PDB file of C-alpha atoms and ligand atoms in Angstrom:
ATOM      1  CA  MET J   1       0.034   0.002  -0.047  1.00 58.00           C
ATOM      2  CA  SER J   2       1.323   3.416  -0.989  1.00 67.00           C
ATOM      3  CA  THR J   3       2.288   5.647   2.059  1.00 84.00           C
ATOM      4  CA  ARG J   4       2.410   8.825  -0.054  1.00 94.00           C
ATOM      5  CA  PRO J   5      -0.717  11.106   0.747  1.00 96.00           C
ATOM      6  CA  GLN J   6      -3.362  11.545  -1.710  1.00 97.00           C
ATOM      7  CA  VAL J   7      -3.070  14.924  -3.128  1.00 98.00           C
ATOM      8  CA  LEU J   8      -5.871  16.497  -5.710  1.00 98.00           C
ATOM      9  CA  LEU J   9      -4.281  18.616  -8.522  1.00 98.00           C
ATOM     10  CA  VAL J  10      -6.794  21.042  -9.687  1.00 98.00           C
ATOM     11  CA  SER J  11      -5.634  23.038 -12.801  1.00 97.00           C
ATOM     12  CA  LEU J  12      -7.358  26.202 -13.825  1.00 97.00           C
ATOM     13  CA  GLY J  13      -4.924  27.591 -16.483  1.00 97.00           C
ATOM     14  CA  GLY J  14      -2.616  30.848 -16.206  1.00 97.00           C
ATOM     15  CA  THR J  15       0.939  31.168 -17.392  1.00 97.00           C
ATOM     16  CA  ILE J  16       2.054  27.913 -15.589  1.00 98.00           C
ATOM     17  CA  ALA J  17      -0.131  26.154 -18.150  1.00 97.00           C
ATOM     18  CA  GLY J  18       0.762  28.309 -21.064  1.00 95.00           C
ATOM     19  CA  VAL J  19       1.907  27.511 -24.525  1.00 94.00           C
ATOM     20  CA  PRO J  20       3.188  30.162 -26.848  1.00 92.00           C
ATOM     21  CA  ASP J  21       1.235  31.015 -30.123  1.00 93.00           C
ATOM     22  CA  GLU J  22       3.204  31.912 -33.115  1.00 91.00           C
ATOM     23  CA  ARG J  23       3.970  35.331 -31.920  1.00 91.00           C
ATOM     24  CA  GLY J  24       5.418  34.033 -28.788  1.00 88.00           C
ATOM     25  CA  ARG J  25       2.331  35.293 -26.768  1.00 92.00           C
ATOM     26  CA  ASN J  26       1.248  32.793 -23.836  1.00 91.00           C
ATOM     27  CA  ALA J  27      -2.113  31.382 -23.375  1.00 92.00           C
ATOM     28  CA  PRO J  28      -3.170  28.515 -21.072  1.00 93.00           C
ATOM     29  CA  ALA J  29      -3.411  25.053 -22.807  1.00 92.00           C
ATOM     30  CA  LYS J  30      -1.430  22.498 -20.633  1.00 96.00           C
ATOM     31  CA  THR J  31      -3.518  20.087 -18.648  1.00 96.00           C
ATOM     32  CA  ALA J  32      -2.961  19.085 -15.077  1.00 96.00           C
ATOM     33  CA  ALA J  33      -1.385  15.799 -16.221  1.00 97.00           C
ATOM     34  CA  ASP J  34       0.988  17.719 -18.448  1.00 96.00           C
ATOM     35  CA  LEU J  35       2.102  20.055 -15.639  1.00 97.00           C
ATOM     36  CA  LEU J  36       2.538  16.876 -13.399  1.00 96.00           C
ATOM     37  CA  SER J  37       4.738  15.172 -16.063  1.00 96.00           C
ATOM     38  CA  SER J  38       6.916  18.169 -16.519  1.00 94.00           C
ATOM     39  CA  THR J  39       7.468  18.311 -12.616  1.00 96.00           C
ATOM     40  CA  PRO J  40      10.343  15.811 -11.899  1.00 94.00           C
ATOM     41  CA  GLY J  41       9.849  14.349  -8.370  1.00 94.00           C
ATOM     42  CA  ALA J  42       6.248  15.251  -8.059  1.00 95.00           C
ATOM     43  CA  GLU J  43       5.037  11.529  -8.078  1.00 90.00           C
ATOM     44  CA  ASP J  44       7.450  10.715  -5.291  1.00 94.00           C
ATOM     45  CA  LEU J  45       5.713  13.193  -3.007  1.00 95.00           C
ATOM     46  CA  ALA J  46       2.227  12.133  -3.263  1.00 97.00           C
ATOM     47  CA  GLU J  47      -0.364  10.024  -5.109  1.00 97.00           C
ATOM     48  CA  VAL J  48      -1.694  12.837  -7.276  1.00 97.00           C
ATOM     49  CA  ARG J  49      -5.017  12.627  -8.845  1.00 97.00           C
ATOM     50  CA  VAL J  50      -5.618  15.261 -11.423  1.00 97.00           C
ATOM     51  CA  ALA J  51      -8.542  17.331 -12.456  1.00 96.00           C
ATOM     52  CA  ASP J  52      -8.853  20.015 -15.188  1.00 94.00           C
ATOM     53  CA  VAL J  53     -11.553  22.398 -14.096  1.00 91.00           C
ATOM     54  CA  ARG J  54     -10.708  25.517 -16.381  1.00 88.00           C
ATOM     55  CA  GLN J  55      -8.093  26.452 -19.013  1.00 91.00           C
ATOM     56  CA  MET J  56      -8.261  30.268 -18.756  1.00 95.00           C
ATOM     57  CA  PRO J  57      -6.093  33.223 -17.872  1.00 96.00           C
ATOM     58  CA  SER J  58      -6.889  34.250 -14.198  1.00 98.00           C
ATOM     59  CA  ARG J  59      -8.100  37.846 -15.415  1.00 97.00           C
ATOM     60  CA  ALA J  60     -11.275  35.726 -16.492  1.00 97.00           C
ATOM     61  CA  ILE J  61     -11.946  33.886 -13.199  1.00 97.00           C
ATOM     62  CA  SER J  62     -14.991  35.039 -11.383  1.00 97.00           C
ATOM     63  CA  PRO J  63     -16.393  34.623  -8.260  1.00 98.00           C
ATOM     64  CA  PRO J  64     -18.905  31.769  -9.578  1.00 97.00           C
ATOM     65  CA  ASP J  65     -15.825  30.015 -10.677  1.00 97.00           C
ATOM     66  CA  MET J  66     -14.320  30.610  -7.312  1.00 98.00           C
ATOM     67  CA  HIS J  67     -17.400  28.962  -5.670  1.00 98.00           C
ATOM     68  CA  ALA J  68     -17.216  25.930  -8.329  1.00 97.00           C
ATOM     69  CA  LEU J  69     -13.651  25.542  -7.375  1.00 97.00           C
ATOM     70  CA  ALA J  70     -14.472  25.335  -3.611  1.00 98.00           C
ATOM     71  CA  ARG J  71     -17.175  22.703  -4.647  1.00 97.00           C
ATOM     72  CA  GLU J  72     -14.805  20.514  -6.626  1.00 97.00           C
ATOM     73  CA  ILE J  73     -12.257  20.520  -3.753  1.00 98.00           C
ATOM     74  CA  ARG J  74     -14.895  19.548  -1.033  1.00 98.00           C
ATOM     75  CA  GLU J  75     -15.833  16.741  -3.334  1.00 97.00           C
ATOM     76  CA  GLY J  76     -12.096  15.729  -3.702  1.00 98.00           C
ATOM     77  CA  VAL J  77     -11.626  15.809   0.080  1.00 98.00           C
ATOM     78  CA  ARG J  78     -15.045  13.837   0.452  1.00 97.00           C
ATOM     79  CA  GLU J  79     -13.457  11.069  -1.974  1.00 97.00           C
ATOM     80  CA  GLY J  80     -10.241  10.949   0.152  1.00 97.00           C
ATOM     81  CA  CYS J  81      -7.927  13.466  -0.887  1.00 98.00           C
ATOM     82  CA  GLU J  82      -5.595  14.480   1.813  1.00 98.00           C
ATOM     83  CA  GLY J  83      -4.208  17.796   0.456  1.00 98.00           C
ATOM     84  CA  VAL J  84      -5.021  19.985  -2.542  1.00 98.00           C
ATOM     85  CA  VAL J  85      -2.877  21.919  -5.079  1.00 98.00           C
ATOM     86  CA  VAL J  86      -4.496  24.455  -7.409  1.00 98.00           C
ATOM     87  CA  THR J  87      -2.739  25.814 -10.330  1.00 98.00           C
ATOM     88  CA  HIS J  88      -3.844  29.303 -11.371  1.00 98.00           C
ATOM     89  CA  GLY J  89      -2.944  32.518 -13.174  1.00 98.00           C
ATOM     90  CA  THR J  90      -1.243  34.739 -11.037  1.00 98.00           C
ATOM     91  CA  ASP J  91      -3.145  37.774 -11.411  1.00 98.00           C
ATOM     92  CA  THR J  92      -6.129  37.003  -9.268  1.00 98.00           C
ATOM     93  CA  MET J  93      -4.707  34.109  -7.267  1.00 98.00           C
ATOM     94  CA  GLU J  94      -4.814  35.964  -4.017  1.00 98.00           C
ATOM     95  CA  GLU J  95      -8.549  36.655  -4.639  1.00 98.00           C
ATOM     96  CA  THR J  96      -9.098  32.973  -5.270  1.00 98.00           C
ATOM     97  CA  ALA J  97      -7.009  31.944  -2.278  1.00 99.00           C
ATOM     98  CA  TYR J  98      -9.171  34.082  -0.152  1.00 98.00           C
ATOM     99  CA  ALA J  99     -12.571  33.049  -1.683  1.00 98.00           C
ATOM    100  CA  LEU J 100     -11.393  29.452  -0.701  1.00 98.00           C
ATOM    101  CA  ALA J 101     -10.648  30.487   2.851  1.00 98.00           C
ATOM    102  CA  LEU J 102     -14.062  31.829   3.118  1.00 98.00           C
ATOM    103  CA  MET J 103     -15.751  28.842   1.762  1.00 98.00           C
ATOM    104  CA  LEU J 104     -13.737  25.897   2.743  1.00 98.00           C
ATOM    105  CA  ASP J 105     -13.385  24.221   6.233  1.00 97.00           C
ATOM    106  CA  ILE J 106     -12.080  20.829   5.120  1.00 96.00           C
ATOM    107  CA  GLY J 107      -9.059  20.502   7.392  1.00 96.00           C
ATOM    108  CA  VAL J 108      -6.638  19.408   4.804  1.00 98.00           C
ATOM    109  CA  PRO J 109      -3.768  21.612   3.148  1.00 98.00           C
ATOM    110  CA  VAL J 110      -4.717  23.630   0.197  1.00 98.00           C
ATOM    111  CA  ALA J 111      -1.880  25.465  -1.737  1.00 98.00           C
ATOM    112  CA  LEU J 112      -2.451  27.453  -4.944  1.00 99.00           C
ATOM    113  CA  THR J 113       0.543  28.063  -7.199  1.00 98.00           C
ATOM    114  CA  GLY J 114       1.295  29.431 -10.718  1.00 98.00           C
ATOM    115  CA  ALA J 115       4.359  30.639 -12.651  1.00 98.00           C
ATOM    116  CA  MET J 116       5.811  34.163 -13.382  1.00 98.00           C
ATOM    117  CA  ARG J 117       7.784  32.936 -16.385  1.00 97.00           C
ATOM    118  CA  PRO J 118       6.106  30.801 -19.083  1.00 93.00           C
ATOM    119  CA  GLY J 119       7.573  27.131 -19.583  1.00 93.00           C
ATOM    120  CA  HIS J 120       9.108  27.889 -22.700  1.00 90.00           C
ATOM    121  CA  VAL J 121      11.628  30.473 -21.666  1.00 91.00           C
ATOM    122  CA  PRO J 122      14.863  29.992 -19.778  1.00 93.00           C
ATOM    123  CA  GLY J 123      14.489  30.001 -15.728  1.00 95.00           C
ATOM    124  CA  SER J 124      10.745  29.285 -15.882  1.00 96.00           C
ATOM    125  CA  ASP J 125       9.413  28.850 -12.368  1.00 98.00           C
ATOM    126  CA  GLY J 126       6.197  26.645 -12.751  1.00 98.00           C
ATOM    127  CA  PRO J 127       7.880  23.090 -12.122  1.00 97.00           C
ATOM    128  CA  ALA J 128       9.655  24.507  -9.108  1.00 97.00           C
ATOM    129  CA  ASN J 129       6.533  26.171  -7.873  1.00 98.00           C
ATOM    130  CA  LEU J 130       4.315  23.251  -8.397  1.00 98.00           C
ATOM    131  CA  LEU J 131       6.797  20.738  -6.621  1.00 98.00           C
ATOM    132  CA  ALA J 132       6.839  23.122  -3.531  1.00 98.00           C
ATOM    133  CA  ALA J 133       3.114  23.414  -3.659  1.00 98.00           C
ATOM    134  CA  LEU J 134       2.823  19.540  -3.737  1.00 98.00           C
ATOM    135  CA  ARG J 135       5.281  19.488  -0.715  1.00 98.00           C
ATOM    136  CA  VAL J 136       2.876  22.048   1.239  1.00 98.00           C
ATOM    137  CA  ALA J 137      -0.204  20.011   0.389  1.00 98.00           C
ATOM    138  CA  ALA J 138       1.616  16.706   1.478  1.00 98.00           C
ATOM    139  CA  THR J 139       2.316  18.453   5.003  1.00 98.00           C
ATOM    140  CA  ARG J 140      -0.611  17.590   7.373  1.00 97.00           C
ATOM    141  CA  GLU J 141       0.274  20.685   9.524  1.00 98.00           C
ATOM    142  CA  ALA J 142      -0.372  23.173   6.757  1.00 98.00           C
ATOM    143  CA  ALA J 143      -4.009  22.582   6.952  1.00 98.00           C
ATOM    144  CA  ALA J 144      -4.164  24.892  10.003  1.00 98.00           C
ATOM    145  CA  LEU J 145      -2.879  27.575   7.757  1.00 98.00           C
ATOM    146  CA  GLY J 146      -6.131  27.527   5.479  1.00 98.00           C
ATOM    147  CA  PRO J 147      -5.553  27.919   1.774  1.00 98.00           C
ATOM    148  CA  VAL J 148      -2.275  29.438   1.011  1.00 98.00           C
ATOM    149  CA  VAL J 149      -0.292  30.809  -1.973  1.00 99.00           C
ATOM    150  CA  VAL J 150       2.973  28.953  -2.702  1.00 99.00           C
ATOM    151  CA  MET J 151       5.309  30.924  -4.963  1.00 98.00           C
ATOM    152  CA  HIS J 152       9.067  31.288  -5.116  1.00 98.00           C
ATOM    153  CA  ASP J 153       9.497  28.929  -2.192  1.00 98.00           C
ATOM    154  CA  GLU J 154       7.517  30.885   0.184  1.00 98.00           C
ATOM    155  CA  VAL J 155       4.198  30.154   1.857  1.00 98.00           C
ATOM    156  CA  HIS J 156       1.667  33.105   2.028  1.00 98.00           C
ATOM    157  CA  ALA J 157      -1.473  32.978   4.040  1.00 98.00           C
ATOM    158  CA  ALA J 158      -4.623  33.856   1.950  1.00 98.00           C
ATOM    159  CA  ARG J 159      -5.682  36.875   3.970  1.00 98.00           C
ATOM    160  CA  TRP J 160      -2.375  38.598   3.637  1.00 97.00           C
ATOM    161  CA  VAL J 161      -0.993  37.758   0.287  1.00 98.00           C
ATOM    162  CA  THR J 162      -0.886  39.901  -2.682  1.00 98.00           C
ATOM    163  CA  LYS J 163       0.700  39.992  -6.255  1.00 98.00           C
ATOM    164  CA  ALA J 164       3.179  42.963  -5.481  1.00 97.00           C
ATOM    165  CA  HIS J 165       5.169  42.750  -8.824  1.00 98.00           C
ATOM    166  CA  THR J 166       3.887  42.631 -12.286  1.00 98.00           C
ATOM    167  CA  SER J 167       6.823  40.292 -13.606  1.00 96.00           C
ATOM    168  CA  ARG J 168       9.386  39.241 -11.053  1.00 97.00           C
ATOM    169  CA  VAL J 169       9.685  35.561  -9.980  1.00 97.00           C
ATOM    170  CA  ALA J 170       9.518  36.843  -6.420  1.00 98.00           C
ATOM    171  CA  ALA J 171       6.094  38.675  -7.267  1.00 98.00           C
ATOM    172  CA  PHE J 172       4.071  37.854  -4.222  1.00 98.00           C
ATOM    173  CA  ALA J 173       4.299  39.328  -0.639  1.00 98.00           C
ATOM    174  CA  SER J 174       2.402  39.435   2.547  1.00 97.00           C
ATOM    175  CA  PRO J 175       2.650  43.212   3.658  1.00 94.00           C
ATOM    176  CA  SER J 176       2.806  43.763   7.418  1.00 88.00           C
ATOM    177  CA  PHE J 177       3.014  39.950   7.989  1.00 91.00           C
ATOM    178  CA  GLY J 178       5.313  38.218   5.896  1.00 96.00           C
ATOM    179  CA  PRO J 179       5.235  34.584   4.655  1.00 98.00           C
ATOM    180  CA  VAL J 180       3.915  32.115   7.011  1.00 98.00           C
ATOM    181  CA  GLY J 181       6.374  29.493   5.790  1.00 98.00           C
ATOM    182  CA  THR J 182       9.154  28.415   3.389  1.00 98.00           C
ATOM    183  CA  VAL J 183      10.028  25.285   1.439  1.00 98.00           C
ATOM    184  CA  LEU J 184      13.818  24.774   1.515  1.00 96.00           C
ATOM    185  CA  GLU J 185      16.003  21.816   0.974  1.00 96.00           C
ATOM    186  CA  GLY J 186      12.845  19.862   0.019  1.00 94.00           C
ATOM    187  CA  ARG J 187      11.460  20.690   3.406  1.00 97.00           C
ATOM    188  CA  VAL J 188       8.454  22.689   4.457  1.00 98.00           C
ATOM    189  CA  ARG J 189       9.164  25.016   7.380  1.00 98.00           C
ATOM    190  CA  LEU J 190       6.014  26.733   8.797  1.00 98.00           C
ATOM    191  CA  HIS J 191       6.725  29.863  10.827  1.00 98.00           C
ATOM    192  CA  VAL J 192       3.404  29.769  12.619  1.00 97.00           C
ATOM    193  CA  ASP J 193       1.062  26.925  13.933  1.00 97.00           C
ATOM    194  CA  SER J 194      -2.125  28.252  12.662  1.00 97.00           C
ATOM    195  CA  VAL J 195      -3.752  31.455  11.016  1.00 96.00           C
ATOM    196  CA  ARG J 196      -7.242  32.536  12.293  1.00 95.00           C
ATOM    197  CA  SER J 197     -10.096  30.975  10.384  1.00 97.00           C
ATOM    198  CA  GLU J 198     -11.689  33.001   7.625  1.00 98.00           C
ATOM    199  CA  PHE J 199     -14.562  30.556   6.906  1.00 98.00           C
ATOM    200  CA  LEU J 200     -18.022  31.995   6.574  1.00 98.00           C
ATOM    201  CA  GLY J 201     -19.976  29.347   5.024  1.00 97.00           C
ATOM    202  CA  VAL J 202     -20.595  27.434   1.902  1.00 96.00           C
ATOM    203  CA  PRO J 203     -23.238  29.384  -0.265  1.00 98.00           C
ATOM    204  CA  ASP J 204     -25.536  27.566  -2.665  1.00 97.00           C
ATOM    205  CA  GLU J 205     -24.146  30.222  -5.284  1.00 97.00           C
ATOM    206  CA  LEU J 206     -22.004  33.240  -5.312  1.00 97.00           C
ATOM    207  CA  SER J 207     -23.534  35.385  -7.985  1.00 93.00           C
ATOM    208  CA  GLY J 208     -24.248  38.656  -6.009  1.00 96.00           C
ATOM    209  CA  ARG J 209     -22.706  41.696  -7.257  1.00 98.00           C
ATOM    210  CA  VAL J 210     -20.460  43.407  -4.872  1.00 98.00           C
ATOM    211  CA  GLU J 211     -18.410  46.494  -6.342  1.00 98.00           C
ATOM    212  CA  LEU J 212     -15.321  47.894  -5.486  1.00 98.00           C
ATOM    213  CA  VAL J 213     -14.780  51.768  -5.706  1.00 98.00           C
ATOM    214  CA  TRP J 214     -10.994  52.764  -5.324  1.00 98.00           C
ATOM    215  CA  VAL J 215     -11.036  56.487  -4.014  1.00 98.00           C
ATOM    216  CA  SER J 216      -8.687  58.909  -5.665  1.00 98.00           C
ATOM    217  CA  ALA J 217      -7.814  62.697  -4.702  1.00 98.00           C
ATOM    218  CA  GLY J 218     -10.869  64.836  -5.796  1.00 97.00           C
ATOM    219  CA  ALA J 219     -13.337  62.063  -6.255  1.00 98.00           C
ATOM    220  CA  ASP J 220     -16.992  62.861  -6.028  1.00 98.00           C
ATOM    221  CA  GLY J 221     -20.079  60.708  -5.577  1.00 98.00           C
ATOM    222  CA  ALA J 222     -20.738  59.742  -9.202  1.00 98.00           C
ATOM    223  CA  LEU J 223     -19.263  56.356  -9.012  1.00 98.00           C
ATOM    224  CA  VAL J 224     -20.667  55.554  -5.769  1.00 98.00           C
ATOM    225  CA  ASP J 225     -24.346  56.715  -6.995  1.00 98.00           C
ATOM    226  CA  ALA J 226     -23.843  54.627 -10.231  1.00 97.00           C
ATOM    227  CA  THR J 227     -22.854  51.538  -8.174  1.00 96.00           C
ATOM    228  CA  ALA J 228     -25.584  51.899  -5.664  1.00 96.00           C
ATOM    229  CA  ALA J 229     -28.073  51.761  -8.183  1.00 95.00           C
ATOM    230  CA  LEU J 230     -27.217  48.283  -9.556  1.00 96.00           C
ATOM    231  CA  ALA J 231     -25.091  46.369  -6.632  1.00 98.00           C
ATOM    232  CA  ASP J 232     -25.954  44.189  -3.670  1.00 98.00           C
ATOM    233  CA  GLY J 233     -22.991  45.624  -1.778  1.00 98.00           C
ATOM    234  CA  LEU J 234     -20.269  48.076  -2.046  1.00 98.00           C
ATOM    235  CA  VAL J 235     -16.484  48.372  -0.701  1.00 98.00           C
ATOM    236  CA  ILE J 236     -14.774  51.534  -0.487  1.00 98.00           C
ATOM    237  CA  ALA J 237     -11.048  51.532  -0.933  1.00 98.00           C
ATOM    238  CA  GLY J 238     -10.509  54.823   1.217  1.00 98.00           C
ATOM    239  CA  THR J 239      -7.343  56.759   1.497  1.00 98.00           C
ATOM    240  CA  GLY J 240      -5.101  56.373   4.557  1.00 98.00           C
ATOM    241  CA  GLY J 241      -6.926  55.145   7.657  1.00 98.00           C
ATOM    242  CA  GLY J 242     -10.331  54.908   5.781  1.00 98.00           C
ATOM    243  CA  HIS J 243     -11.265  58.411   4.386  1.00 98.00           C
ATOM    244  CA  VAL J 244     -13.042  59.654   1.258  1.00 98.00           C
ATOM    245  CA  PRO J 245     -13.279  63.311  -0.328  1.00 98.00           C
ATOM    246  CA  PRO J 246     -16.069  65.373   1.459  1.00 98.00           C
ATOM    247  CA  ALA J 247     -17.874  65.344  -2.094  1.00 98.00           C
ATOM    248  CA  MET J 248     -18.354  61.466  -1.786  1.00 98.00           C
ATOM    249  CA  ALA J 249     -19.427  61.144   1.637  1.00 98.00           C
ATOM    250  CA  GLU J 250     -23.165  62.289   0.922  1.00 98.00           C
ATOM    251  CA  SER J 251     -23.533  59.691  -1.775  1.00 98.00           C
ATOM    252  CA  LEU J 252     -22.366  56.893   0.693  1.00 98.00           C
ATOM    253  CA  GLN J 253     -24.669  58.219   3.212  1.00 98.00           C
ATOM    254  CA  LYS J 254     -27.637  57.988   0.661  1.00 98.00           C
ATOM    255  CA  ALA J 255     -26.465  54.380  -0.385  1.00 98.00           C
ATOM    256  CA  VAL J 256     -26.407  53.131   3.438  1.00 98.00           C
ATOM    257  CA  GLU J 257     -29.804  54.769   3.988  1.00 98.00           C
ATOM    258  CA  GLY J 258     -31.165  52.936   0.837  1.00 97.00           C
ATOM    259  CA  GLY J 259     -30.042  49.706   2.470  1.00 97.00           C
ATOM    260  CA  LEU J 260     -26.936  48.944   0.732  1.00 98.00           C
ATOM    261  CA  PRO J 261     -24.204  47.394   2.820  1.00 98.00           C
ATOM    262  CA  VAL J 262     -21.089  49.429   2.514  1.00 98.00           C
ATOM    263  CA  VAL J 263     -17.749  48.243   3.773  1.00 98.00           C
ATOM    264  CA  LEU J 264     -14.825  50.596   4.434  1.00 98.00           C
ATOM    265  CA  ALA J 265     -11.290  49.380   3.672  1.00 98.00           C
ATOM    266  CA  SER J 266      -8.105  51.311   3.023  1.00 98.00           C
ATOM    267  CA  ARG J 267      -6.185  51.531  -0.277  1.00 98.00           C
ATOM    268  CA  CYS J 268      -2.876  51.534   1.644  1.00 97.00           C
ATOM    269  CA  ALA J 269      -0.882  48.204   1.179  1.00 94.00           C
ATOM    270  CA  GLY J 270      -1.021  47.444   5.225  1.00 94.00           C
ATOM    271  CA  GLY J 271      -2.503  48.526   8.218  1.00 95.00           C
ATOM    272  CA  PRO J 272      -6.212  48.734   9.750  1.00 96.00           C
ATOM    273  CA  VAL J 273      -8.845  51.048   9.048  1.00 97.00           C
ATOM    274  CA  LEU J 274      -8.815  53.596  11.912  1.00 98.00           C
ATOM    275  CA  GLU J 275     -11.643  54.202  14.257  1.00 92.00           C
ATOM    276  CA  GLU J 276     -11.462  57.470  15.971  1.00 94.00           C
ATOM    277  CA  THR J 277      -8.227  59.342  14.942  1.00 97.00           C
ATOM    278  CA  TYR J 278      -9.865  61.749  12.420  1.00 97.00           C
ATOM    279  CA  GLY J 279     -13.186  63.777  12.409  1.00 98.00           C
ATOM    280  CA  GLY J 280     -14.889  65.996   9.798  1.00 98.00           C
ATOM    281  CA  VAL J 281     -16.903  64.979   6.643  1.00 98.00           C
ATOM    282  CA  GLY J 282     -15.420  61.951   4.856  1.00 98.00           C
ATOM    283  CA  SER J 283     -13.140  61.030   8.106  1.00 98.00           C
ATOM    284  CA  GLU J 284     -13.214  57.407   9.259  1.00 98.00           C
ATOM    285  CA  SER J 285     -15.218  58.438  12.224  1.00 98.00           C
ATOM    286  CA  HIS J 286     -17.725  60.164  10.266  1.00 98.00           C
ATOM    287  CA  LEU J 287     -18.125  57.254   7.662  1.00 98.00           C
ATOM    288  CA  ARG J 288     -18.604  54.815  10.642  1.00 98.00           C
ATOM    289  CA  SER J 289     -21.242  57.129  12.224  1.00 98.00           C
ATOM    290  CA  ILE J 290     -23.048  57.081   9.048  1.00 98.00           C
ATOM    291  CA  GLY J 291     -23.222  53.282   8.978  1.00 98.00           C
ATOM    292  CA  LEU J 292     -20.079  51.929   6.922  1.00 98.00           C
ATOM    293  CA  VAL J 293     -18.723  48.771   8.012  1.00 98.00           C
ATOM    294  CA  PRO J 294     -15.055  48.967   8.775  1.00 98.00           C
ATOM    295  CA  ALA J 295     -13.057  46.201   7.166  1.00 98.00           C
ATOM    296  CA  GLY J 296     -10.372  46.194   9.823  1.00 97.00           C
ATOM    297  CA  THR J 297      -6.978  44.906   8.457  1.00 96.00           C
ATOM    298  CA  LEU J 298      -8.531  43.225   5.382  1.00 97.00           C
ATOM    299  CA  GLY J 299      -7.590  44.811   2.242  1.00 98.00           C
ATOM    300  CA  PRO J 300     -10.227  45.973  -0.490  1.00 98.00           C
ATOM    301  CA  LEU J 301     -10.061  43.053  -2.846  1.00 98.00           C
ATOM    302  CA  LYS J 302     -10.596  40.438  -0.272  1.00 98.00           C
ATOM    303  CA  ALA J 303     -13.218  42.541   1.850  1.00 98.00           C
ATOM    304  CA  ARG J 304     -15.179  42.598  -1.231  1.00 98.00           C
ATOM    305  CA  LEU J 305     -15.113  38.711  -1.496  1.00 98.00           C
ATOM    306  CA  ARG J 306     -15.914  38.649   2.287  1.00 98.00           C
ATOM    307  CA  LEU J 307     -18.920  40.880   1.787  1.00 98.00           C
ATOM    308  CA  MET J 308     -20.162  38.690  -1.086  1.00 98.00           C
ATOM    309  CA  VAL J 309     -19.921  35.328   0.760  1.00 98.00           C
ATOM    310  CA  ALA J 310     -21.356  37.099   3.824  1.00 98.00           C
ATOM    311  CA  LEU J 311     -24.450  38.201   1.828  1.00 98.00           C
ATOM    312  CA  ALA J 312     -24.744  34.842  -0.064  1.00 98.00           C
ATOM    313  CA  VAL J 313     -24.727  32.868   3.421  1.00 98.00           C
ATOM    314  CA  GLY J 314     -27.099  35.244   5.086  1.00 98.00           C
ATOM    315  CA  GLU J 315     -24.503  36.681   7.438  1.00 97.00           C
ATOM    316  CA  ASP J 316     -24.713  40.040   8.933  1.00 97.00           C
ATOM    317  CA  PRO J 317     -21.912  42.151   7.136  1.00 97.00           C
ATOM    318  CA  VAL J 318     -21.315  43.728  10.678  1.00 96.00           C
ATOM    319  CA  GLU J 319     -20.878  40.322  12.321  1.00 97.00           C
ATOM    320  CA  ALA J 320     -18.686  39.029   9.307  1.00 98.00           C
ATOM    321  CA  PHE J 321     -16.223  41.929   9.608  1.00 97.00           C
ATOM    322  CA  SER J 322     -15.826  41.979  13.259  1.00 93.00           C
ATOM    323  CA  GLU J 323     -12.325  41.362  14.075  1.00 80.00           C
TER     324      GLU J 323
HETATM  325  C1  SIN M   1      -2.781  35.177 -15.359  1.00 87.28           C
HETATM  326  O1  SIN M   1      -2.884  35.463 -14.349  1.00 87.28           O
HETATM  327  O2  SIN M   1      -3.545  34.214 -16.024  1.00 87.28           O
HETATM  328  C2  SIN M   1      -1.742  35.671 -16.051  1.00 87.28           C
HETATM  329  C3  SIN M   1      -0.548  35.845 -15.180  1.00 87.28           C
HETATM  330  C4  SIN M   1       0.103  34.530 -14.770  1.00 87.28           C
HETATM  331  O3  SIN M   1      -0.215  33.373 -14.716  1.00 87.28           O
HETATM  332  O4  SIN M   1       1.148  34.618 -14.175  1.00 87.28           O
END
């Protein structure tokens, strides 16, 4: 009997699965089995079961796709998989990782990985990233970290990880926090025993419309008004500690009074939304007083997914964002 753990390898496309066209431009085409066969040593680590869910650039991945992926993973675990690797484009990997953290409570390691360099160029990082992700997925203790991103021999928690560079191999970072582990000399070294659970529940579907408005200097309420007319929820990426220009504040108040859940995050790369440092129209204390829900330390992209899942499972947004 095999003593290797059973790992489910789910492929969704991205650069790691890319094949160049006649002009050398990369598009996803490789299957999970292709990726496995071009990763020497993979089969020694785990008994790998492959599943090809999508073949797409990650810019095309949507919350319903993330929901379908969560279901696929749950099913794989029900059937006996002890770890999961998801290969994914790097552009939106942080969003899929966090969406999985919101919807999975499966007790097995889940590692997302991809590649910054296509497979046909020198120094392609796909095979090394896949091998490292398989090592993490085969490490039982990694389950306590929730879904993680494994890139460039670093392990990043879903809540904190972000793609911080467009093209370097070391593209991923966890601002304010740092990686929760590394993969070195063929060994997974975890720096923490666990991270707090982000799990909210498993919705029947994830099709609600939650929009994100990024605040820039001088912005007025036009985008908020337009969004409030069509969205089920709104996240504001405010300046600094969670602020908006005074000209935007009235539209936000109207949106909240009209019943729209509005979450306040910061466009800064790190740090929490403030509570009572600043006063006046558009300050964090004013926005809280008119009913915006503070996102705490959660960045805007992930706050959007959290609000989306909270609405889909019927959780009160205030509860969903309490830290
Ligand atoms: C994508 O996200 O699909 C393109 C970039 C990448 O995979 O690294």
